[in-house]
Amino acid sequence: MKQILFDQLTNHLDRIGRPRIFVLGDLMVDQYTWGTARRVSPEAPVLVLLAENEEARAGGAASVAALLAALDADVVAAGVLGDDAGGRLARRMMSEAGIDQAGVLADPSRPTTLKQRFLGRAGNQSAAGGHQVLRVDRETRQPLSPDTERGLKNFVRRRIAGCQALLISDYDKGVCTPGLVSEAIAAARDLKLPVLVDPPRPSSSPREHYGRYRGASLLKPNRLEAELATGRKILGPSDALQAGRELCRACHVEATLVTLDAEGMALAIADKPGWVVPAAVQNIRDVTGAGDIVLAMLGLCLAAGCALPEAARLANVAAGLEVQKVGVQAVSRGEIRTQLDALLEPRRSTPLRSSLAAPMRNRATPCSKILTLDEAVRRVAQHRRNGQRIVFTNGCFDILHAGHVSYLHEAAALGHVLLVAINSDASVRALKGSGRPVNRQAERAAVLAALASVDYVVVFDEPTPHELLFRLRPELLVKGGTYLIEEVVGREIVEGYGGQVLVLGWTEGVSTSRILASVNGASRT
């Protein structure tokens, strides 16, 4: 299944082409000063940084535009820069990236937003390594003047028609005013273009600020931004999905993608199950730019007509590459393709804390993976003593199909051990009727045990998995399909002892019932 999943993503990547994308927002400059910090100043208790290397990069909306250009998109940028050295530097960098700057206006009354980072390293680190010692910002958060706002509105009206998507990169620096944003969204939606918004951590009321995004296709807050916008604490993907659905309803947007750092992403759609996309990276060097590359890759994919789940998975791969670089650096389609090929290697990456060792693949034979409940309890206890996380799912799995295998692969990546409980033949008959199961329990268990993503299989007779959950106490209960979390059987047990419940995605048009109907129809012709 891993081969199928990543082959599909590679095919989507190959079909993207060169869409034209409109980027509106707060244009910035990021400056980096690297040096060696070996001593404390005699003048004050601060480090002395011996500067060795300096570099400037596009930041904010300019970063999103530059990342899109590096991904072979045709980019139109709109925003405001000051009439200063920072503004001239930003224009030069965007020009070198091949970005259309016709919508970049100059306002002498505003400074160009500049973030200057100082990074100190030990003597044995590379010149581009080190940790941030200090950041100095130059900016204003004052709203645009009426004349400047009017100029940007006019530009949006003139140029949006030639684009395939609108991306709004809002850093709460005053450019993304309610009037400008709402007019830009309306113009794009009139043309049936996807509108993606990366919202800020606003200085004023988050709920009030988010109202300006009404009608967008997708919001992309990070964990903290989603917490502030909803007042809901996000401890994991399940909480993120709930917060995302709340934002969909409150802001009248179609979807929300909450980025969760090492826990991946949660893609929520109002009143639908949503998806959890596990993190695709092991070694994080610098999270700067991760949000920008996610927005850029999502926009690129949706502009080319990709479905939202596939766009999120590709954005997740791009983010995994970005955080392995220091500062915001371009990620190419070639790098993403290479990473997709690498992810086909027979190993499982996990989104857990880096202090937990990545698990080895279960090399047991399929038969040795099939356990009684008592055996499973003993095995799970041993894994838990080793600090490993148990993921549990259950179902009939009568005819194993692509939808099953896809969600089992995603479930396995959420922990160290995946245990699949299957209904016995008698239990399936009670649930599905006298004609089921098609395959006997021993056959169903053997097929599941042969999957690399599955560590253990247990057969149970009861109509619900309640007894298994009471005894195994998995850290995570997952289901694949069109369930809401509230509909997952056993949710109250798992949440009662502090575990989590997630509903993963499903594969459109694939189900056991549909397969059986197709077979029965064919047999009658």
Short mmCIF file of C-alpha atoms in Angstrom, two decimals:
data_model
loop_
_atom_site.label_atom_id
_atom_site.label_comp_id
_atom_site.label_asym_id
_atom_site.label_seq_id
_atom_site.Cartn_x
_atom_site.Cartn_y
_atom_site.Cartn_z
CA MET A 1 0.00 0.00 0.00
CA LYS A 2 2.89 2.34 0.74
CA GLN A 3 3.97 1.83 -2.89
CA ILE A 4 0.46 2.71 -4.10
CA LEU A 5 0.16 5.80 -1.86
CA PHE A 6 3.50 7.34 -2.83
CA ASP A 7 3.13 6.41 -6.48
CA GLN A 8 -0.16 8.33 -6.46
CA LEU A 9 1.51 11.36 -4.88
CA THR A 10 4.33 11.19 -7.44
CA ASN A 11 1.76 11.09 -10.24
CA HIS A 12 -0.01 14.13 -8.79
CA LEU A 13 3.32 15.96 -8.57
CA ASP A 14 4.12 15.16 -12.20
CA ARG A 15 0.74 16.50 -13.40
CA ILE A 16 0.88 19.89 -11.67
CA GLY A 17 2.24 21.88 -14.61
CA ARG A 18 2.92 25.61 -14.14
CA PRO A 19 -0.16 27.29 -12.62
CA ARG A 20 -0.33 31.06 -12.14
CA ILE A 21 -0.84 31.92 -8.47
CA PHE A 22 -1.71 35.26 -6.88
CA VAL A 23 0.00 35.92 -3.52
CA LEU A 24 -1.34 38.75 -1.36
CA GLY A 25 -0.03 39.73 2.05
CA ASP A 26 2.72 41.12 4.26
CA LEU A 27 5.98 41.26 2.30
CA MET A 28 9.07 41.04 4.51
CA VAL A 29 12.83 40.58 4.56
CA ASP A 30 14.57 37.99 6.75
CA GLN A 31 18.22 38.71 7.56
CA TYR A 32 20.57 36.21 9.16
CA THR A 33 23.90 36.85 10.87
CA TRP A 34 25.87 33.71 11.71
CA GLY A 35 28.85 33.67 14.02
CA THR A 36 30.66 31.95 16.85
CA ALA A 37 29.60 32.58 20.45
CA ARG A 38 32.41 31.50 22.75
CA ARG A 39 32.37 34.02 25.57
CA VAL A 40 30.23 36.31 27.70
CA SER A 41 30.64 40.08 27.37
CA PRO A 42 32.52 41.83 30.21
CA GLU A 43 30.07 44.73 29.82
CA ALA A 44 26.85 42.79 30.53
CA PRO A 45 25.72 39.15 31.01
CA VAL A 46 25.23 38.57 27.29
CA LEU A 47 26.96 36.44 24.69
CA VAL A 48 29.48 38.01 22.34
CA LEU A 49 28.80 36.92 18.77
CA LEU A 50 31.77 37.04 16.44
CA ALA A 51 29.98 37.66 13.11
CA GLU A 52 31.25 35.52 10.24
CA ASN A 53 28.50 35.36 7.62
CA GLU A 54 25.41 37.38 6.67
CA GLU A 55 22.51 36.58 4.35
CA ALA A 56 19.13 38.07 3.39
CA ARG A 57 16.09 36.10 2.24
CA ALA A 58 12.52 36.91 1.28
CA GLY A 59 10.12 36.73 4.24
CA GLY A 60 6.38 36.61 4.92
CA ALA A 61 4.28 36.77 1.75
CA ALA A 62 7.50 37.36 -0.23
CA SER A 63 8.78 34.04 1.14
CA VAL A 64 5.61 32.25 0.01
CA ALA A 65 5.98 33.81 -3.45
CA ALA A 66 9.66 32.84 -3.67
CA LEU A 67 8.95 29.26 -2.54
CA LEU A 68 6.21 29.00 -5.18
CA ALA A 69 8.58 30.28 -7.85
CA ALA A 70 11.14 27.65 -6.80
CA LEU A 71 8.37 25.06 -7.20
CA ASP A 72 7.98 26.21 -10.84
CA ALA A 73 4.79 28.22 -10.35
CA ASP A 74 4.11 31.48 -12.20
CA VAL A 75 3.68 33.99 -9.35
CA VAL A 76 1.99 37.39 -9.07
CA ALA A 77 2.74 39.20 -5.79
CA ALA A 78 0.74 42.04 -4.23
CA GLY A 79 1.56 43.95 -1.07
CA VAL A 80 3.38 47.01 0.27
CA LEU A 81 7.04 47.81 0.86
CA GLY A 82 8.68 50.87 2.32
CA ASP A 83 10.79 53.25 0.27
CA ASP A 84 13.93 52.12 2.07
CA ALA A 85 16.89 49.77 1.84
CA GLY A 86 14.80 46.82 3.01
CA GLY A 87 12.21 47.51 0.33
CA ARG A 88 14.84 47.71 -2.40
CA LEU A 89 16.38 44.47 -1.17
CA ALA A 90 12.99 42.72 -1.20
CA ARG A 91 12.32 43.88 -4.75
CA ARG A 92 15.69 42.66 -5.93
CA MET A 93 15.18 39.22 -4.38
CA MET A 94 11.69 38.86 -5.89
CA SER A 95 13.00 39.99 -9.26
CA GLU A 96 15.76 37.38 -9.15
CA ALA A 97 13.12 34.75 -8.35
CA GLY A 98 11.10 35.75 -11.42
CA ILE A 99 8.08 37.03 -9.46
CA ASP A 100 5.68 39.48 -11.10
CA GLN A 101 5.84 42.56 -8.83
CA ALA A 102 3.29 44.76 -10.59
CA GLY A 103 1.11 44.65 -7.47
CA VAL A 104 3.90 45.55 -5.02
CA LEU A 105 3.26 49.16 -4.01
CA ALA A 106 5.68 51.56 -2.31
CA ASP A 107 4.58 53.53 0.76
CA PRO A 108 7.26 55.95 2.06
CA SER A 109 5.34 56.33 5.33
CA ARG A 110 5.81 52.64 6.24
CA PRO A 111 9.06 50.81 6.95
CA THR A 112 9.66 47.52 5.19
CA THR A 113 9.11 44.73 7.72
CA LEU A 114 12.55 43.36 8.58
CA LYS A 115 13.38 40.43 10.88
CA GLN A 116 17.05 40.18 11.75
CA ARG A 117 18.19 36.93 13.36
CA PHE A 118 21.56 36.38 15.04
CA LEU A 119 22.70 32.77 15.28
CA GLY A 120 25.60 31.58 17.41
CA ARG A 121 27.39 28.29 16.87
CA ALA A 122 30.04 26.25 18.59
CA GLY A 123 33.40 25.88 16.93
CA ASN A 124 32.66 22.44 15.46
CA GLN A 125 29.38 23.40 13.81
CA SER A 126 28.99 24.29 10.14
CA ALA A 127 28.88 27.93 9.12
CA ALA A 128 25.13 27.67 8.51
CA GLY A 129 24.41 25.98 11.85
CA GLY A 130 23.85 27.32 15.33
CA HIS A 131 21.03 28.52 17.54
CA GLN A 132 19.23 31.84 17.57
CA VAL A 133 20.74 34.22 20.09
CA LEU A 134 18.60 37.28 19.31
CA ARG A 135 15.96 38.52 16.86
CA VAL A 136 15.48 42.20 16.07
CA ASP A 137 12.29 43.33 14.24
CA ARG A 138 11.57 46.56 12.39
CA GLU A 139 7.91 46.97 11.46
CA THR A 140 4.62 48.77 11.78
CA ARG A 141 1.21 47.20 12.41
CA GLN A 142 -0.77 50.24 11.34
CA PRO A 143 -3.48 49.54 8.72
CA LEU A 144 -2.84 50.71 5.18
CA SER A 145 -3.78 54.23 4.21
CA PRO A 146 -7.08 54.47 2.25
CA ASP A 147 -5.20 55.35 -0.96
CA THR A 148 -2.82 52.39 -0.68
CA GLU A 149 -5.65 50.01 0.17
CA ARG A 150 -7.60 51.27 -2.83
CA GLY A 151 -4.59 50.71 -5.09
CA LEU A 152 -4.27 47.08 -3.98
CA LYS A 153 -7.99 46.47 -4.43
CA ASN A 154 -7.79 47.79 -7.98
CA PHE A 155 -4.82 45.56 -8.75
CA VAL A 156 -6.61 42.48 -7.41
CA ARG A 157 -9.64 43.18 -9.60
CA ARG A 158 -7.45 43.58 -12.71
CA ARG A 159 -5.14 40.60 -12.29
CA ILE A 160 -6.95 37.85 -10.37
CA ALA A 161 -8.78 36.63 -13.48
CA GLY A 162 -5.59 35.27 -15.01
CA CYS A 163 -4.71 33.15 -11.96
CA GLN A 164 -5.63 29.67 -10.77
CA ALA A 165 -5.47 30.29 -7.00
CA LEU A 166 -5.28 33.09 -4.41
CA LEU A 167 -2.97 32.76 -1.41
CA ILE A 168 -3.23 35.24 1.48
CA SER A 169 -0.22 35.39 3.81
CA ASP A 170 -1.35 37.51 6.77
CA TYR A 171 1.22 38.37 9.44
CA ASP A 172 -0.94 41.07 11.06
CA LYS A 173 1.33 43.91 9.85
CA GLY A 174 -1.57 46.03 8.58
CA VAL A 175 -1.63 45.06 4.89
CA CYS A 176 -4.40 42.44 5.09
CA THR A 177 -7.16 44.85 6.10
CA PRO A 178 -10.72 43.50 6.42
CA GLY A 179 -11.82 45.43 3.33
CA LEU A 180 -8.93 44.29 1.14
CA VAL A 181 -9.14 40.65 2.23
CA SER A 182 -12.90 40.34 1.88
CA GLU A 183 -12.83 41.94 -1.59
CA ALA A 184 -9.97 39.71 -2.74
CA ILE A 185 -11.75 36.59 -1.49
CA ALA A 186 -15.00 37.61 -3.19
CA ALA A 187 -13.21 38.29 -6.50
CA ALA A 188 -11.47 34.91 -6.41
CA ARG A 189 -14.60 32.97 -5.46
CA ASP A 190 -16.56 34.65 -8.25
CA LEU A 191 -14.05 32.99 -10.56
CA LYS A 192 -14.29 29.69 -8.61
CA LEU A 193 -10.62 29.89 -7.60
CA PRO A 194 -9.37 28.21 -4.42
CA VAL A 195 -8.51 30.74 -1.70
CA LEU A 196 -5.98 29.69 0.95
CA VAL A 197 -5.25 31.81 4.01
CA ASP A 198 -2.32 31.56 6.42
CA PRO A 199 -3.64 33.52 9.42
CA PRO A 200 -1.49 35.23 12.04
CA ARG A 201 -1.43 35.24 15.79
CA PRO A 202 -3.29 38.58 15.84
CA SER A 203 -2.47 41.37 18.26
CA SER A 204 -6.19 42.00 18.80
CA SER A 205 -9.07 39.54 19.30
CA PRO A 206 -8.37 36.38 17.23
CA ARG A 207 -12.08 35.61 16.74
CA GLU A 208 -12.74 39.11 15.44
CA HIS A 209 -9.65 39.03 13.19
CA TYR A 210 -10.60 35.68 11.63
CA GLY A 211 -13.96 37.08 10.54
CA ARG A 212 -12.28 38.77 7.57
CA TYR A 213 -11.52 35.35 6.02
CA ARG A 214 -15.20 34.44 5.60
CA GLY A 215 -15.75 32.51 2.39
CA ALA A 216 -12.16 31.28 1.93
CA SER A 217 -11.54 27.71 0.79
CA LEU A 218 -9.02 26.84 3.50
CA LEU A 219 -7.45 28.28 6.65
CA LYS A 220 -3.97 27.09 7.68
CA PRO A 221 -3.31 28.01 11.32
CA ASN A 222 -0.63 26.39 13.41
CA ARG A 223 -1.41 24.80 16.78
CA LEU A 224 -1.12 28.00 18.83
CA GLU A 225 -3.06 30.10 16.34
CA ALA A 226 -5.88 27.56 16.29
CA GLU A 227 -5.91 27.47 20.10
CA LEU A 228 -6.18 31.25 20.32
CA ALA A 229 -8.85 31.42 17.63
CA THR A 230 -11.07 28.78 19.26
CA GLY A 231 -10.17 28.97 22.94
CA ARG A 232 -9.62 25.20 22.77
CA LYS A 233 -6.47 23.53 24.06
CA ILE A 234 -4.93 21.33 21.35
CA LEU A 235 -3.06 18.42 22.90
CA GLY A 236 -3.04 16.25 19.80
CA PRO A 237 -4.56 15.57 16.37
CA SER A 238 -8.01 14.77 17.77
CA ASP A 239 -8.23 18.18 19.45
CA ALA A 240 -6.92 19.82 16.26
CA LEU A 241 -9.68 18.23 14.19
CA GLN A 242 -12.31 19.51 16.61
CA ALA A 243 -10.80 23.01 16.59
CA GLY A 244 -10.57 22.91 12.79
CA ARG A 245 -14.26 22.02 12.42
CA GLU A 246 -15.15 24.84 14.79
CA LEU A 247 -13.15 27.30 12.66
CA CYS A 248 -14.82 25.99 9.48
CA ARG A 249 -18.25 26.73 10.94
CA ALA A 250 -17.33 30.04 12.60
CA CYS A 251 -15.51 31.47 9.56
CA HIS A 252 -17.69 29.87 6.88
CA VAL A 253 -14.68 28.25 5.23
CA GLU A 254 -14.62 24.86 3.55
CA ALA A 255 -11.61 23.35 5.34
CA THR A 256 -9.00 24.02 8.00
CA LEU A 257 -5.51 22.52 8.07
CA VAL A 258 -3.94 22.77 11.54
CA THR A 259 -0.18 22.20 11.49
CA LEU A 260 1.10 20.34 14.57
CA ASP A 261 4.89 20.33 14.27
CA ALA A 262 6.16 16.82 15.08
CA GLU A 263 2.60 15.44 15.12
CA GLY A 264 1.99 16.30 11.48
CA MET A 265 -1.22 17.99 10.30
CA ALA A 266 -4.95 17.71 10.94
CA LEU A 267 -7.21 18.45 7.97
CA ALA A 268 -10.74 19.27 9.15
CA ILE A 269 -13.90 19.76 7.15
CA ALA A 270 -17.06 20.93 8.91
CA ASP A 271 -19.29 17.99 9.94
CA LYS A 272 -17.05 15.44 8.20
CA PRO A 273 -14.37 13.07 9.53
CA GLY A 274 -11.28 14.82 8.15
CA TRP A 275 -7.76 13.41 7.90
CA VAL A 276 -4.63 13.21 10.03
CA VAL A 277 -1.38 13.43 8.06
CA PRO A 278 1.55 12.09 10.12
CA ALA A 279 4.80 14.06 10.09
CA ALA A 280 7.22 13.13 7.31
CA VAL A 281 10.50 14.11 8.98
CA GLN A 282 12.86 12.71 11.60
CA ASN A 283 15.57 15.39 12.00
CA ILE A 284 14.41 18.97 12.56
CA ARG A 285 17.05 21.69 12.26
CA ASP A 286 14.91 24.84 12.03
CA VAL A 287 11.11 25.21 11.84
CA THR A 288 11.40 28.66 10.23
CA GLY A 289 9.58 28.59 6.90
CA ALA A 290 7.59 25.41 7.54
CA GLY A 291 4.28 27.29 7.46
CA ASP A 292 5.26 29.15 4.29
CA ILE A 293 6.17 25.99 2.37
CA VAL A 294 2.93 24.28 3.47
CA LEU A 295 0.90 27.22 2.15
CA ALA A 296 2.93 27.34 -1.08
CA MET A 297 2.66 23.61 -1.77
CA LEU A 298 -1.05 23.51 -0.94
CA GLY A 299 -1.66 26.43 -3.28
CA LEU A 300 0.39 24.86 -6.06
CA CYS A 301 -1.49 21.55 -5.80
CA LEU A 302 -5.00 23.01 -5.50
CA ALA A 303 -4.35 25.42 -8.37
CA ALA A 304 -3.52 22.37 -10.48
CA GLY A 305 -6.73 20.59 -9.49
CA CYS A 306 -5.39 18.12 -6.89
CA ALA A 307 -7.80 16.87 -4.24
CA LEU A 308 -7.31 18.38 -0.80
CA PRO A 309 -6.06 15.20 0.99
CA GLU A 310 -3.39 14.61 -1.66
CA ALA A 311 -2.41 18.30 -1.56
CA ALA A 312 -2.02 18.08 2.22
CA ARG A 313 0.16 14.97 1.96
CA LEU A 314 2.44 16.62 -0.60
CA ALA A 315 2.62 19.79 1.53
CA ASN A 316 3.57 17.60 4.48
CA VAL A 317 6.46 16.08 2.53
CA ALA A 318 7.61 19.56 1.47
CA ALA A 319 7.47 20.77 5.09
CA GLY A 320 9.56 17.79 6.17
CA LEU A 321 12.25 18.88 3.72
CA GLU A 322 12.03 22.55 4.76
CA VAL A 323 12.61 21.95 8.49
CA GLN A 324 15.81 20.08 7.70
CA LYS A 325 17.25 23.36 6.33
CA VAL A 326 18.36 26.42 8.32
CA GLY A 327 16.12 29.42 7.69
CA VAL A 328 13.69 29.64 4.79
CA GLN A 329 15.23 27.90 1.80
CA ALA A 330 13.67 26.78 -1.46
CA VAL A 331 12.35 23.25 -1.86
CA SER A 332 12.19 21.96 -5.43
CA ARG A 333 9.83 19.46 -7.03
CA GLY A 334 12.89 17.28 -7.63
CA GLU A 335 13.61 17.17 -3.90
CA ILE A 336 10.00 16.25 -3.16
CA ARG A 337 10.09 13.47 -5.75
CA THR A 338 13.35 12.15 -4.28
CA GLN A 339 11.83 12.23 -0.80
CA LEU A 340 8.76 10.33 -2.00
CA ASP A 341 11.08 7.68 -3.42
CA ALA A 342 12.97 7.56 -0.12
CA LEU A 343 9.75 7.13 1.85
CA LEU A 344 9.13 3.92 -0.08
CA GLU A 345 12.04 2.34 1.76
CA PRO A 346 10.90 -0.36 4.24
CA ARG A 347 10.93 1.71 7.40
CA ARG A 348 8.24 3.44 9.40
CA SER A 349 8.65 7.07 10.39
CA THR A 350 6.69 8.23 13.42
CA PRO A 351 5.49 11.66 14.48
CA LEU A 352 6.45 11.03 18.10
CA ARG A 353 8.92 13.04 20.18
CA SER A 354 12.51 12.73 19.05
CA SER A 355 13.42 11.23 22.47
CA LEU A 356 11.59 8.05 21.44
CA ALA A 357 13.57 5.84 19.13
CA ALA A 358 11.99 5.23 15.74
CA PRO A 359 10.58 1.69 15.75
CA MET A 360 12.08 -1.17 13.79
CA ARG A 361 9.65 -2.83 11.39
CA ASN A 362 8.06 -5.93 12.82
CA ARG A 363 9.96 -8.80 11.20
CA ALA A 364 7.70 -11.50 12.62
CA THR A 365 6.07 -13.98 10.27
CA PRO A 366 2.36 -13.37 9.58
CA CYS A 367 1.31 -16.37 11.69
CA SER A 368 3.24 -15.14 14.73
CA LYS A 369 1.42 -11.80 14.53
CA ILE A 370 -1.99 -13.41 15.19
CA LEU A 371 -2.57 -13.44 18.94
CA THR A 372 -5.17 -14.33 21.50
CA LEU A 373 -6.35 -11.47 23.68
CA ASP A 374 -4.30 -12.72 26.64
CA GLU A 375 -1.18 -12.90 24.46
CA ALA A 376 -1.88 -9.41 23.12
CA VAL A 377 -2.19 -8.02 26.65
CA ARG A 378 1.26 -9.40 27.52
CA ARG A 379 2.86 -8.12 24.31
CA VAL A 380 1.32 -4.66 24.69
CA ALA A 381 2.53 -4.44 28.29
CA GLN A 382 6.09 -5.17 27.13
CA HIS A 383 5.94 -2.55 24.40
CA ARG A 384 4.59 -0.01 26.88
CA ARG A 385 7.45 -0.74 29.31
CA ASN A 386 9.78 0.09 26.41
CA GLY A 387 8.14 3.49 26.04
CA GLN A 388 6.27 2.61 22.87
CA ARG A 389 2.86 3.92 21.83
CA ILE A 390 0.05 1.48 20.99
CA VAL A 391 -2.40 2.25 18.17
CA PHE A 392 -5.61 0.17 18.04
CA THR A 393 -8.20 -0.21 15.30
CA ASN A 394 -10.96 -2.71 14.68
CA GLY A 395 -13.42 -3.86 12.03
CA CYS A 396 -14.67 -6.78 9.94
CA PHE A 397 -12.07 -6.42 7.14
CA ASP A 398 -14.09 -8.95 5.14
CA ILE A 399 -12.68 -8.02 1.74
CA LEU A 400 -9.43 -6.10 2.17
CA HIS A 401 -9.34 -3.18 -0.28
CA ALA A 402 -7.28 -0.06 -1.00
CA GLY A 403 -9.25 2.04 1.48
CA HIS A 404 -8.43 -0.36 4.31
CA VAL A 405 -4.75 -0.55 3.44
CA SER A 406 -4.41 3.22 3.11
CA TYR A 407 -5.86 3.96 6.51
CA LEU A 408 -3.91 1.13 8.17
CA HIS A 409 -0.72 2.62 6.75
CA GLU A 410 -1.66 6.04 8.16
CA ALA A 411 -2.63 4.49 11.52
CA ALA A 412 0.72 2.68 11.80
CA ALA A 413 2.63 5.95 11.35
CA LEU A 414 0.88 7.43 14.42
CA GLY A 415 2.65 5.16 16.89
CA HIS A 416 5.09 2.33 17.40
CA VAL A 417 2.75 -0.68 17.41
CA LEU A 418 -0.46 -1.15 15.39
CA LEU A 419 -2.87 -3.77 16.72
CA VAL A 420 -5.84 -4.67 14.53
CA ALA A 421 -8.85 -6.41 16.12
CA ILE A 422 -11.19 -8.19 13.71
CA ASN A 423 -14.72 -9.46 14.26
CA SER A 424 -15.07 -13.24 14.31
CA ASP A 425 -17.23 -14.98 11.71
CA ALA A 426 -20.16 -15.20 14.14
CA SER A 427 -19.79 -11.53 15.04
CA VAL A 428 -19.72 -10.49 11.37
CA ARG A 429 -22.89 -12.50 10.66
CA ALA A 430 -24.63 -10.77 13.56
CA LEU A 431 -23.59 -7.37 12.24
CA LYS A 432 -23.84 -7.86 8.46
CA GLY A 433 -26.34 -10.67 7.89
CA SER A 434 -26.29 -14.33 6.93
CA GLY A 435 -24.37 -13.81 3.68
CA ARG A 436 -21.31 -12.49 5.46
CA PRO A 437 -18.43 -12.84 5.96
CA VAL A 438 -17.21 -13.72 2.50
CA ASN A 439 -13.81 -14.69 3.92
CA ARG A 440 -13.40 -16.71 7.11
CA GLN A 441 -11.75 -15.20 10.15
CA ALA A 442 -8.54 -17.22 9.78
CA GLU A 443 -8.15 -15.99 6.20
CA ARG A 444 -8.94 -12.40 7.11
CA ALA A 445 -6.46 -12.48 9.99
CA ALA A 446 -3.74 -13.98 7.78
CA VAL A 447 -4.13 -11.32 5.09
CA LEU A 448 -3.98 -8.48 7.62
CA ALA A 449 -0.97 -10.03 9.37
CA ALA A 450 0.88 -10.10 6.04
CA LEU A 451 0.76 -6.28 5.83
CA ALA A 452 3.97 -4.54 6.88
CA SER A 453 1.99 -1.81 8.63
CA VAL A 454 0.21 -4.28 10.96
CA ASP A 455 2.07 -5.57 14.03
CA TYR A 456 -0.59 -7.76 15.67
CA VAL A 457 -4.04 -9.17 14.86
CA VAL A 458 -6.61 -10.29 17.43
CA VAL A 459 -9.98 -11.94 16.65
CA PHE A 460 -12.91 -11.13 18.96
CA ASP A 461 -16.46 -12.54 19.22
CA GLU A 462 -18.30 -9.63 20.84
CA PRO A 463 -20.28 -7.08 18.78
CA THR A 464 -18.09 -4.27 20.16
CA PRO A 465 -14.36 -4.04 21.02
CA HIS A 466 -15.10 -2.78 24.55
CA GLU A 467 -13.44 -5.69 26.39
CA LEU A 468 -10.29 -5.37 24.27
CA LEU A 469 -10.07 -1.65 24.95
CA PHE A 470 -10.53 -2.17 28.70
CA ARG A 471 -7.72 -4.72 28.80
CA LEU A 472 -5.29 -3.32 26.22
CA ARG A 473 -5.77 0.40 27.02
CA PRO A 474 -4.20 1.65 23.75
CA GLU A 475 -2.90 5.22 23.68
CA LEU A 476 -4.75 5.81 20.41
CA LEU A 477 -7.97 4.37 18.94
CA VAL A 478 -8.38 5.05 15.22
CA LYS A 479 -11.08 4.35 12.64
CA GLY A 480 -11.10 4.88 8.92
CA GLY A 481 -14.21 5.98 7.08
CA THR A 482 -16.98 8.54 7.26
CA TYR A 483 -17.43 8.47 11.02
CA LEU A 484 -17.52 11.50 13.27
CA ILE A 485 -15.37 11.02 16.36
CA GLU A 486 -18.52 10.98 18.50
CA GLU A 487 -19.71 7.91 16.55
CA VAL A 488 -16.62 5.76 17.12
CA VAL A 489 -17.53 2.73 19.24
CA GLY A 490 -15.35 2.63 22.34
CA ARG A 491 -14.51 6.33 22.27
CA GLU A 492 -15.84 6.87 25.79
CA ILE A 493 -13.61 4.08 27.15
CA VAL A 494 -10.39 5.37 25.58
CA GLU A 495 -11.02 9.02 26.40
CA GLY A 496 -12.02 7.98 29.93
CA TYR A 497 -8.49 6.77 30.75
CA GLY A 498 -6.81 9.67 28.91
CA GLY A 499 -6.27 8.13 25.47
CA GLN A 500 -7.02 9.72 22.12
CA VAL A 501 -9.50 8.89 19.35
CA LEU A 502 -8.96 9.78 15.69
CA VAL A 503 -10.86 9.25 12.46
CA LEU A 504 -8.55 8.96 9.47
CA GLY A 505 -9.43 9.49 5.84
CA TRP A 506 -11.16 7.18 3.44
CA THR A 507 -10.70 6.31 -0.23
CA GLU A 508 -13.54 7.65 -2.33
CA GLY A 509 -15.57 5.04 -4.20
CA VAL A 510 -14.04 2.00 -2.48
CA SER A 511 -15.97 -0.15 -0.01
CA THR A 512 -16.67 -3.81 0.67
CA SER A 513 -20.36 -3.31 -0.11
CA ARG A 514 -19.57 -1.72 -3.46
CA ILE A 515 -17.15 -4.52 -4.36
CA LEU A 516 -19.73 -7.18 -3.48
CA ALA A 517 -22.44 -5.36 -5.44
CA SER A 518 -20.14 -5.20 -8.47
CA VAL A 519 -19.32 -8.93 -8.23
CA ASN A 520 -22.96 -9.90 -7.80
CA GLY A 521 -23.97 -7.72 -10.74
CA ALA A 522 -21.31 -9.25 -12.94
CA SER A 523 -22.37 -12.78 -12.00
CA ARG A 524 -25.93 -12.11 -13.19
CA THR A 525 -24.89 -10.90 -16.65
#
